[in-house]
PDB file of C-alpha atoms in Angstrom:
ATOM      1  CA  MET A   1      -5.030 -10.246 -19.512  1.00  0.00           C
ATOM      2  CA  LEU A   2      -2.831  -7.138 -19.516  1.00  0.00           C
ATOM      3  CA  GLY A   3      -0.279  -8.918 -17.340  1.00  0.00           C
ATOM      4  CA  ILE A   4      -0.115 -11.841 -19.744  1.00  0.00           C
ATOM      5  CA  LEU A   5       0.369  -9.495 -22.695  1.00  0.00           C
ATOM      6  CA  ALA A   6       3.121  -7.577 -20.886  1.00  0.00           C
ATOM      7  CA  VAL A   7       4.937 -10.789 -19.917  1.00  0.00           C
ATOM      8  CA  ALA A   8       4.588 -12.172 -23.459  1.00  0.00           C
ATOM      9  CA  ALA A   9       6.044  -8.968 -24.901  1.00  0.00           C
ATOM     10  CA  ALA A  10       8.918  -9.060 -22.389  1.00  0.00           C
ATOM     11  CA  VAL A  11       9.696 -12.680 -23.278  1.00  0.00           C
ATOM     12  CA  ASP A  12       9.642 -11.808 -26.981  1.00  0.00           C
ATOM     13  CA  ILE A  13      12.061  -8.921 -26.404  1.00  0.00           C
ATOM     14  CA  ALA A  14      14.334 -11.103 -24.249  1.00  0.00           C
ATOM     15  CA  ALA A  15      14.356 -13.748 -26.970  1.00  0.00           C
ATOM     16  CA  GLY A  16      16.005 -11.297 -29.353  1.00  0.00           C
ATOM     17  CA  SER A  17      13.218  -9.410 -31.086  1.00  0.00           C
ATOM     18  CA  HIS A  18      14.153  -5.777 -31.737  1.00  0.00           C
ATOM     19  CA  SER A  19      10.667  -4.504 -32.521  1.00  0.00           C
ATOM     20  CA  GLN A  20       9.918  -1.047 -31.222  1.00  0.00           C
ATOM     21  CA  ALA A  21       6.152  -1.725 -31.428  1.00  0.00           C
ATOM     22  CA  ILE A  22       6.419  -4.731 -29.097  1.00  0.00           C
ATOM     23  CA  PHE A  23       8.447  -2.680 -26.609  1.00  0.00           C
ATOM     24  CA  ILE A  24       5.908   0.168 -26.646  1.00  0.00           C
ATOM     25  CA  GLY A  25       3.066  -2.358 -26.334  1.00  0.00           C
ATOM     26  CA  MET A  26       4.745  -3.883 -23.287  1.00  0.00           C
ATOM     27  CA  LEU A  27       5.129  -0.425 -21.703  1.00  0.00           C
ATOM     28  CA  VAL A  28       1.479   0.434 -22.354  1.00  0.00           C
ATOM     29  CA  CYS A  29       0.259  -2.894 -20.916  1.00  0.00           C
ATOM     30  CA  ALA A  30       2.459  -2.465 -17.831  1.00  0.00           C
ATOM     31  CA  ALA A  31       1.265   1.110 -17.303  1.00  0.00           C
ATOM     32  CA  LEU A  32      -2.397   0.123 -17.612  1.00  0.00           C
ATOM     33  CA  LEU A  33      -1.914  -2.844 -15.297  1.00  0.00           C
ATOM     34  CA  GLY A  34      -0.216  -0.638 -12.695  1.00  0.00           C
ATOM     35  CA  ASN A  35      -3.013   1.928 -12.847  1.00  0.00           C
ATOM     36  CA  PHE A  36      -5.748  -0.701 -12.587  1.00  0.00           C
ATOM     37  CA  VAL A  37      -4.110  -2.205  -9.503  1.00  0.00           C
ATOM     38  CA  VAL A  38      -3.578   1.110  -7.674  1.00  0.00           C
ATOM     39  CA  LEU A  39      -6.770   3.020  -8.590  1.00  0.00           C
ATOM     40  CA  PRO A  40      -9.238   1.106  -6.357  1.00  0.00           C
ATOM     41  CA  ILE A  41      -7.179   1.736  -3.204  1.00  0.00           C
ATOM     42  CA  GLY A  42      -8.830   4.147  -0.777  1.00  0.00           C
ATOM     43  CA  GLY A  43      -7.470   7.410   0.570  1.00  0.00           C
ATOM     44  CA  ALA A  44      -6.462   6.187   4.042  1.00  0.00           C
ATOM     45  CA  ASP A  45      -4.511   3.281   2.552  1.00  0.00           C
ATOM     46  CA  MET A  46      -2.650   5.370  -0.011  1.00  0.00           C
ATOM     47  CA  PRO A  47       0.384   6.247   2.183  1.00  0.00           C
ATOM     48  CA  VAL A  48       0.991   2.532   2.764  1.00  0.00           C
ATOM     49  CA  VAL A  49       0.774   1.847  -0.965  1.00  0.00           C
ATOM     50  CA  ILE A  50       3.146   4.714  -1.775  1.00  0.00           C
ATOM     51  CA  SER A  51       5.631   3.379   0.774  1.00  0.00           C
ATOM     52  CA  MET A  52       5.337  -0.102  -0.722  1.00  0.00           C
ATOM     53  CA  LEU A  53       5.901   1.213  -4.254  1.00  0.00           C
ATOM     54  CA  ASN A  54       8.941   3.108  -2.960  1.00  0.00           C
ATOM     55  CA  ALA A  55      10.279  -0.165  -1.520  1.00  0.00           C
ATOM     56  CA  PHE A  56       9.747  -1.840  -4.899  1.00  0.00           C
ATOM     57  CA  THR A  57      11.687   0.971  -6.551  1.00  0.00           C
ATOM     58  CA  GLY A  58      14.647   0.321  -4.268  1.00  0.00           C
ATOM     59  CA  LEU A  59      14.514  -3.405  -4.919  1.00  0.00           C
ATOM     60  CA  SER A  60      14.416  -2.831  -8.672  1.00  0.00           C
ATOM     61  CA  ALA A  61      17.436  -0.512  -8.359  1.00  0.00           C
ATOM     62  CA  ALA A  62      19.256  -3.292  -6.500  1.00  0.00           C
ATOM     63  CA  ALA A  63      18.344  -5.750  -9.256  1.00  0.00           C
ATOM     64  CA  THR A  64      19.706  -3.293 -11.808  1.00  0.00           C
ATOM     65  CA  GLY A  65      22.906  -3.137  -9.775  1.00  0.00           C
ATOM     66  CA  VAL A  66      23.175  -6.920  -9.932  1.00  0.00           C
ATOM     67  CA  ALA A  67      22.662  -6.858 -13.704  1.00  0.00           C
ATOM     68  CA  LEU A  68      25.275  -4.120 -14.163  1.00  0.00           C
ATOM     69  CA  ASN A  69      27.666  -5.579 -11.564  1.00  0.00           C
ATOM     70  CA  ASN A  70      27.617  -2.264  -9.674  1.00  0.00           C
ATOM     71  CA  PRO A  71      28.051  -2.763  -5.900  1.00  0.00           C
ATOM     72  CA  ALA A  72      27.106   0.838  -5.037  1.00  0.00           C
ATOM     73  CA  LEU A  73      23.775   0.504  -6.832  1.00  0.00           C
ATOM     74  CA  ILE A  74      23.124  -2.841  -5.139  1.00  0.00           C
ATOM     75  CA  VAL A  75      23.767  -1.428  -1.670  1.00  0.00           C
ATOM     76  CA  ALA A  76      21.785   1.773  -2.257  1.00  0.00           C
ATOM     77  CA  GLY A  77      18.850  -0.141  -3.729  1.00  0.00           C
ATOM     78  CA  MET A  78      18.803  -2.624  -0.870  1.00  0.00           C
ATOM     79  CA  ILE A  79      18.855   0.171   1.714  1.00  0.00           C
ATOM     80  CA  VAL A  80      15.930   1.933   0.015  1.00  0.00           C
ATOM     81  CA  GLY A  81      14.067  -1.354  -0.446  1.00  0.00           C
ATOM     82  CA  ALA A  82      14.618  -2.501   3.138  1.00  0.00           C
ATOM     83  CA  SER A  83      13.684   0.836   4.695  1.00  0.00           C
ATOM     84  CA  GLY A  84      10.591   1.092   2.496  1.00  0.00           C
ATOM     85  CA  SER A  85       9.548  -2.452   3.394  1.00  0.00           C
ATOM     86  CA  ILE A  86      10.018  -1.772   7.117  1.00  0.00           C
ATOM     87  CA  LEU A  87       8.049   1.477   6.856  1.00  0.00           C
ATOM     88  CA  THR A  88       5.254  -0.241   4.927  1.00  0.00           C
ATOM     89  CA  ASN A  89       5.004  -2.966   7.554  1.00  0.00           C
ATOM     90  CA  LEU A  90       5.018  -0.452  10.428  1.00  0.00           C
ATOM     91  CA  MET A  91       2.301   1.651   8.794  1.00  0.00           C
ATOM     92  CA  ALA A  92       0.114  -1.398   8.135  1.00  0.00           C
ATOM     93  CA  THR A  93       0.595  -2.576  11.721  1.00  0.00           C
ATOM     94  CA  ALA A  94      -0.294   0.885  13.046  1.00  0.00           C
ATOM     95  CA  MET A  95      -3.492   0.790  10.997  1.00  0.00           C
ATOM     96  CA  ASN A  96      -4.218  -2.695  12.406  1.00  0.00           C
ATOM     97  CA  ARG A  97      -4.456  -4.136   8.894  1.00  0.00           C
ATOM     98  CA  SER A  98      -2.434  -6.567   6.847  1.00  0.00           C
ATOM     99  CA  ILE A  99      -0.670  -5.511   3.662  1.00  0.00           C
ATOM    100  CA  PRO A 100      -2.698  -7.909   1.458  1.00  0.00           C
ATOM    101  CA  ALA A 101      -5.908  -6.480   2.961  1.00  0.00           C
ATOM    102  CA  ILE A 102      -4.748  -2.968   2.098  1.00  0.00           C
ATOM    103  CA  ILE A 103      -3.794  -3.870  -1.475  1.00  0.00           C
ATOM    104  CA  ALA A 104      -6.891  -5.976  -2.187  1.00  0.00           C
ATOM    105  CA  GLY A 105      -9.235  -3.780  -0.123  1.00  0.00           C
ATOM    106  CA  GLY A 106     -10.561  -1.833  -3.101  1.00  0.00           C
ATOM    107  CA  PHE A 107     -11.464  -4.873  -5.183  1.00  0.00           C
ATOM    108  CA  GLY A 108     -14.987  -6.214  -5.062  1.00  0.00           C
ATOM    109  CA  GLY A 109     -16.573  -3.150  -3.455  1.00  0.00           C
ATOM    110  CA  GLY A 110     -19.186  -3.245  -0.740  1.00  0.00           C
ATOM    111  CA  GLY A 111     -16.594  -3.652   2.003  1.00  0.00           C
ATOM    112  CA  SER A 112     -17.528  -0.572   4.014  1.00  0.00           C
ATOM    113  CA  ALA A 113     -20.476  -1.998   5.958  1.00  0.00           C
ATOM    114  CA  PRO A 114     -18.499  -4.569   8.017  1.00  0.00           C
ATOM    115  CA  VAL A 115     -15.857  -1.951   8.774  1.00  0.00           C
ATOM    116  CA  GLY A 116     -18.538   0.467   9.976  1.00  0.00           C
ATOM    117  CA  ALA A 117     -20.141  -2.202  12.191  1.00  0.00           C
ATOM    118  CA  ALA A 118     -16.749  -3.156  13.642  1.00  0.00           C
ATOM    119  CA  LEU A 119     -15.938   0.482  14.339  1.00  0.00           C
ATOM    120  CA  ALA A 120     -19.299   1.032  16.078  1.00  0.00           C
ATOM    121  CA  ALA A 121     -18.718  -2.041  18.247  1.00  0.00           C
ATOM    122  CA  ARG A 122     -15.231  -0.835  19.152  1.00  0.00           C
ATOM    123  CA  ILE A 123     -16.515   2.623  20.121  1.00  0.00           C
ATOM    124  CA  ALA A 124     -19.231   1.029  22.272  1.00  0.00           C
ATOM    125  CA  ARG A 125     -16.612  -1.140  24.023  1.00  0.00           C
ATOM    126  CA  CYS A 126     -14.454   1.892  24.736  1.00  0.00           C
ATOM    127  CA  ALA A 127     -17.453   3.839  26.060  1.00  0.00           C
ATOM    128  CA  ARG A 128     -18.298   1.023  28.491  1.00  0.00           C
ATOM    129  CA  ARG A 129     -14.730   1.052  29.831  1.00  0.00           C
ATOM    130  CA  ALA A 130     -14.604   4.839  30.328  1.00  0.00           C
ATOM    131  CA  PRO A 131     -14.749   6.126  33.925  1.00  0.00           C
ATOM    132  CA  ALA A 132     -18.140   7.270  35.148  1.00  0.00           C
ATOM    133  CA  THR A 133     -16.998  10.899  35.328  1.00  0.00           C
ATOM    134  CA  TRP A 134     -16.384  10.860  31.586  1.00  0.00           C
ATOM    135  CA  ARG A 135     -19.875   9.557  30.841  1.00  0.00           C
ATOM    136  CA  SER A 136     -21.824  12.288  32.604  1.00  0.00           C
ATOM    137  CA  SER A 137     -24.701  13.634  30.576  1.00  0.00           C
ATOM    138  CA  SER A 138     -24.205  17.254  31.570  1.00  0.00           C
ATOM    139  CA  PRO A 139     -21.063  19.150  30.687  1.00  0.00           C
ATOM    140  CA  THR A 140     -18.803  20.285  33.512  1.00  0.00           C
ATOM    141  CA  ARG A 141     -19.260  23.970  34.255  1.00  0.00           C
ATOM    142  CA  VAL A 142     -16.417  26.119  35.370  1.00  0.00           C
ATOM    143  CA  ARG A 143     -17.323  28.450  38.206  1.00  0.00           C
ATOM    144  CA  SER A 144     -15.966  31.945  38.068  1.00  0.00           C
TER     145      SER A 144
END
C-alpha cells in the first residue's frame, strides 16, 4: 500500500504537479516502506543488507550521472554499485544463504526451528567425522 502511494505521488510529480504536500507525502511513504522492509532482518544478516543498500546507493548515483550527463558520476556510481554487489554476493555465499532468503528471512516469523534442526544435524555429522582422539570423553592431561 505504501509502495503504491509512493509510486502514485512520484508519477503525479513527474506529470508536472508542483505540490509540496505530494512531494513530502512521497518521501514519508518511501521512508516508511524502507523501514518496514529492513526492520524484520536479523542481526547476523544485517551486514549483507548494509552492503546491498550501499550497492543500491552506487547504482542510484550512476543513474543520477546518466540524468545529468556527467561521466564522472556514472563511472564512480558504477564502481561503487559493482563493488557493493560483489561484496553482497560474497557475503551471502560465505553464509551459505541466498540474497532473497536473507532479505525475506524476517517475514512470516517462526523460521528459527528448521534452522536449529539443520544446525544440530550438521554438528552431529561433523562429530561423526572427527577422529577418535578428538572424541575422547576424558580431557588430555599434561604431565609435568
